[in-house]
């Protein structure tokens, strides 16, 4: 279900999304796991520093609303249930025409995250900000785009495989991230952070 509108033609829009972001240590471990599981795959790898979980994609957003989001959204967010952990235990291939995407997936969504999504979508609707809503939110960390099907290992032949060692992502902060489209792939910059805990200011 897509609530986004085509805003690219309007002046000076910024491409934004909300995300959970692994710390540097986990990003390094994920990069090492990717190299171990998919040494021969032909695809565009997501740079280690950009590995993340997209929570809600806003698309092209007018800059004037960004400061309102930063100022007002913290008062909408509830700390109950955070911090929490997401357990990622599968690698998943998603087919997209002639090429595919591979991500690490956490199949279980804790209720505090479901409630967070409800708050975000309600807040953005009240603010008349476009966004893309999931039919079903599945936490995932994309590791490859533009995957050549011919290079996929047999372990992913059925489009899902169990990870040899599941890993956990601690969720305690919500980030607003700016995405810049480049020929070599998207570049991400965190422009705002809000602690999801009872200690947040």
Short mmCIF file of C-alpha atoms in Angstrom, two decimals:
data_model
loop_
_atom_site.label_atom_id
_atom_site.label_comp_id
_atom_site.label_asym_id
_atom_site.label_seq_id
_atom_site.Cartn_x
_atom_site.Cartn_y
_atom_site.Cartn_z
CA UNK A 1 0.00 0.00 0.00
CA UNK A 2 1.70 3.21 -1.17
CA UNK A 3 0.79 6.64 0.20
CA UNK A 4 3.74 8.37 -1.45
CA UNK A 5 3.32 10.98 -4.15
CA UNK A 6 5.62 11.97 -6.96
CA UNK A 7 7.49 14.86 -5.39
CA UNK A 8 10.71 14.61 -7.37
CA UNK A 9 9.80 17.49 -9.68
CA UNK A 10 9.28 19.91 -6.81
CA UNK A 11 12.23 22.02 -5.70
CA UNK A 12 14.86 20.90 -3.18
CA UNK A 13 13.14 17.86 -1.75
CA UNK A 14 15.10 15.47 0.46
CA UNK A 15 14.76 11.68 0.26
CA UNK A 16 14.26 10.42 3.82
CA UNK A 17 13.50 7.33 5.86
CA UNK A 18 13.33 6.22 9.50
CA UNK A 19 15.71 3.44 10.50
CA UNK A 20 17.29 1.34 13.21
CA UNK A 21 21.08 1.41 12.90
CA UNK A 22 23.55 -1.28 14.04
CA UNK A 23 26.62 -0.09 15.91
CA UNK A 24 30.04 -0.27 14.27
CA UNK A 25 30.89 -3.60 15.90
CA UNK A 26 27.76 -5.33 14.61
CA UNK A 27 28.22 -3.82 11.16
CA UNK A 28 31.72 -5.32 11.05
CA UNK A 29 30.41 -8.74 12.12
CA UNK A 30 27.70 -8.56 9.46
CA UNK A 31 30.23 -7.66 6.80
CA UNK A 32 32.35 -10.65 7.79
CA UNK A 33 29.27 -12.90 7.73
CA UNK A 34 28.37 -11.67 4.24
CA UNK A 35 31.88 -12.47 2.98
CA UNK A 36 31.69 -15.94 4.53
CA UNK A 37 28.23 -16.85 3.20
CA UNK A 38 28.43 -15.29 -0.27
CA UNK A 39 32.08 -15.22 -1.42
CA UNK A 40 31.30 -15.66 -5.13
CA UNK A 41 28.04 -13.82 -5.56
CA UNK A 42 27.70 -11.23 -8.33
CA UNK A 43 25.78 -8.27 -6.95
CA UNK A 44 26.08 -4.74 -5.60
CA UNK A 45 27.08 -5.11 -1.97
CA UNK A 46 25.76 -2.60 0.56
CA UNK A 47 28.76 -0.86 2.18
CA UNK A 48 29.42 -1.93 5.75
CA UNK A 49 28.74 1.54 7.18
CA UNK A 50 25.31 1.67 5.50
CA UNK A 51 23.87 -1.62 6.82
CA UNK A 52 20.57 -0.79 8.57
CA UNK A 53 16.91 -1.66 9.11
CA UNK A 54 14.46 0.63 7.31
CA UNK A 55 11.50 1.31 9.60
CA UNK A 56 9.46 3.62 7.36
CA UNK A 57 10.33 5.17 4.00
CA UNK A 58 9.16 8.74 3.43
CA UNK A 59 10.54 9.33 -0.03
CA UNK A 60 10.91 12.88 -1.31
CA UNK A 61 10.03 15.22 1.55
CA UNK A 62 9.91 19.00 1.76
CA UNK A 63 12.69 20.40 3.99
CA UNK A 64 10.30 22.70 5.88
CA UNK A 65 8.63 19.73 7.58
CA UNK A 66 11.88 18.12 8.77
CA UNK A 67 12.36 20.52 11.68
CA UNK A 68 8.76 19.94 12.74
CA UNK A 69 9.36 16.20 12.76
CA UNK A 70 12.48 16.60 14.89
CA UNK A 71 10.77 18.91 17.35
CA UNK A 72 7.40 17.20 17.73
CA UNK A 73 7.87 13.48 17.13
CA UNK A 74 9.69 12.76 20.44
CA UNK A 75 6.54 13.75 22.33
CA UNK A 76 4.56 11.13 20.39
CA UNK A 77 6.95 8.25 20.97
CA UNK A 78 6.45 5.98 23.95
CA UNK A 79 9.43 4.35 25.70
CA UNK A 80 7.58 1.23 26.90
CA UNK A 81 9.29 -1.97 25.76
CA UNK A 82 12.59 -0.39 24.69
CA UNK A 83 15.40 -1.17 24.45
CA UNK A 84 14.67 -4.53 22.85
CA UNK A 85 16.43 -7.03 20.63
CA UNK A 86 15.61 -8.28 17.14
CA UNK A 87 16.91 -11.74 16.30
CA UNK A 88 17.98 -12.22 12.70
CA UNK A 89 18.15 -15.88 11.74
CA UNK A 90 17.60 -16.10 7.97
CA UNK A 91 19.06 -14.91 4.70
CA UNK A 92 16.34 -14.22 2.14
CA UNK A 93 16.40 -13.74 -1.62
CA UNK A 94 13.73 -11.44 -3.03
CA UNK A 95 13.35 -11.61 -6.79
CA UNK A 96 12.95 -8.31 -8.63
CA UNK A 97 12.65 -9.07 -12.34
CA UNK A 98 15.99 -10.05 -13.86
CA UNK A 99 17.88 -9.25 -10.65
CA UNK A 100 17.31 -9.80 -6.96
CA UNK A 101 17.90 -8.49 -3.46
CA UNK A 102 19.34 -10.44 -0.53
CA UNK A 103 18.76 -9.49 3.07
CA UNK A 104 19.10 -10.81 6.62
CA UNK A 105 15.65 -11.19 8.17
CA UNK A 106 14.16 -11.15 11.67
CA UNK A 107 10.81 -12.96 11.34
CA UNK A 108 9.40 -11.93 14.73
CA UNK A 109 8.27 -8.34 15.29
CA UNK A 110 7.97 -7.36 18.98
CA UNK A 111 4.79 -5.48 19.85
CA UNK A 112 6.64 -2.26 20.84
CA UNK A 113 7.89 -1.97 17.25
CA UNK A 114 4.40 -2.54 15.86
CA UNK A 115 3.15 0.22 18.18
CA UNK A 116 6.03 2.46 17.06
CA UNK A 117 4.99 2.02 13.43
CA UNK A 118 1.41 2.92 14.29
CA UNK A 119 2.56 6.09 16.04
CA UNK A 120 4.82 7.06 13.13
CA UNK A 121 2.15 6.58 10.49
CA UNK A 122 -0.44 8.47 12.57
CA UNK A 123 1.99 11.33 13.19
CA UNK A 124 2.98 11.60 9.52
CA UNK A 125 -0.66 11.48 8.43
CA UNK A 126 -1.46 14.32 10.81
CA UNK A 127 1.45 16.27 9.35
CA UNK A 128 0.38 15.49 5.78
CA UNK A 129 3.76 13.88 5.07
CA UNK A 130 3.86 11.19 2.38
CA UNK A 131 5.19 7.73 3.26
CA UNK A 132 5.17 4.14 2.08
CA UNK A 133 3.27 1.80 4.39
CA UNK A 134 4.02 -1.89 4.65
CA UNK A 135 1.29 -4.49 4.25
CA UNK A 136 3.43 -6.40 6.73
CA UNK A 137 6.56 -5.01 8.37
CA UNK A 138 9.43 -7.51 8.29
CA UNK A 139 12.66 -6.29 9.91
CA UNK A 140 15.51 -6.86 7.48
CA UNK A 141 19.01 -5.67 6.69
CA UNK A 142 19.66 -5.53 2.95
CA UNK A 143 23.14 -6.81 2.09
CA UNK A 144 23.01 -7.08 -1.74
CA UNK A 145 21.14 -5.40 -4.57
CA UNK A 146 21.21 -6.21 -8.30
CA UNK A 147 21.88 -9.88 -7.57
CA UNK A 148 22.65 -12.11 -10.54
CA UNK A 149 20.55 -15.24 -10.15
CA UNK A 150 23.27 -17.32 -11.81
CA UNK A 151 25.63 -16.54 -8.93
CA UNK A 152 23.26 -17.51 -6.10
CA UNK A 153 24.60 -20.39 -3.93
CA UNK A 154 22.62 -23.61 -3.64
CA UNK A 155 21.82 -22.76 -0.02
CA UNK A 156 19.54 -19.98 -1.32
CA UNK A 157 17.93 -22.03 -4.07
CA UNK A 158 14.61 -21.97 -2.19
CA UNK A 159 15.02 -18.23 -1.53
CA UNK A 160 15.51 -18.68 2.23
CA UNK A 161 18.32 -20.16 4.31
CA UNK A 162 18.98 -20.40 8.03
CA UNK A 163 21.98 -18.45 9.23
CA UNK A 164 24.70 -20.63 10.81
CA UNK A 165 24.68 -18.32 13.83
CA UNK A 166 21.73 -15.97 14.43
CA UNK A 167 22.61 -12.46 15.55
CA UNK A 168 20.77 -9.80 17.53
CA UNK A 169 20.30 -6.10 16.91
CA UNK A 170 19.59 -4.00 19.99
CA UNK A 171 16.96 -1.38 19.22
CA UNK A 172 17.15 1.67 21.46
CA UNK A 173 17.23 4.59 19.00
CA UNK A 174 15.14 5.73 16.04
CA UNK A 175 17.05 7.57 13.31
CA UNK A 176 15.91 9.88 10.54
CA UNK A 177 18.18 9.28 7.56
CA UNK A 178 18.81 11.22 4.38
CA UNK A 179 19.32 9.14 1.24
CA UNK A 180 21.29 10.55 -1.68
CA UNK A 181 21.00 8.71 -5.00
CA UNK A 182 24.34 8.18 -6.73
CA UNK A 183 25.42 6.13 -9.78
CA UNK A 184 27.30 3.69 -7.53
CA UNK A 185 24.31 3.31 -5.18
CA UNK A 186 22.55 5.22 -2.42
CA UNK A 187 24.53 7.11 0.21
CA UNK A 188 23.02 7.54 3.68
CA UNK A 189 23.45 10.24 6.34
CA UNK A 190 21.81 10.17 9.76
CA UNK A 191 20.37 13.63 10.39
CA UNK A 192 18.41 13.04 13.62
CA UNK A 193 18.20 10.51 16.43
CA UNK A 194 15.67 9.89 19.19
CA UNK A 195 16.29 7.52 22.10
CA UNK A 196 13.55 4.94 22.54
CA UNK A 197 13.88 4.50 26.29
CA UNK A 198 12.47 5.86 29.52
CA UNK A 199 15.65 7.87 29.94
CA UNK A 200 15.18 9.93 26.79
CA UNK A 201 15.10 13.67 27.27
#
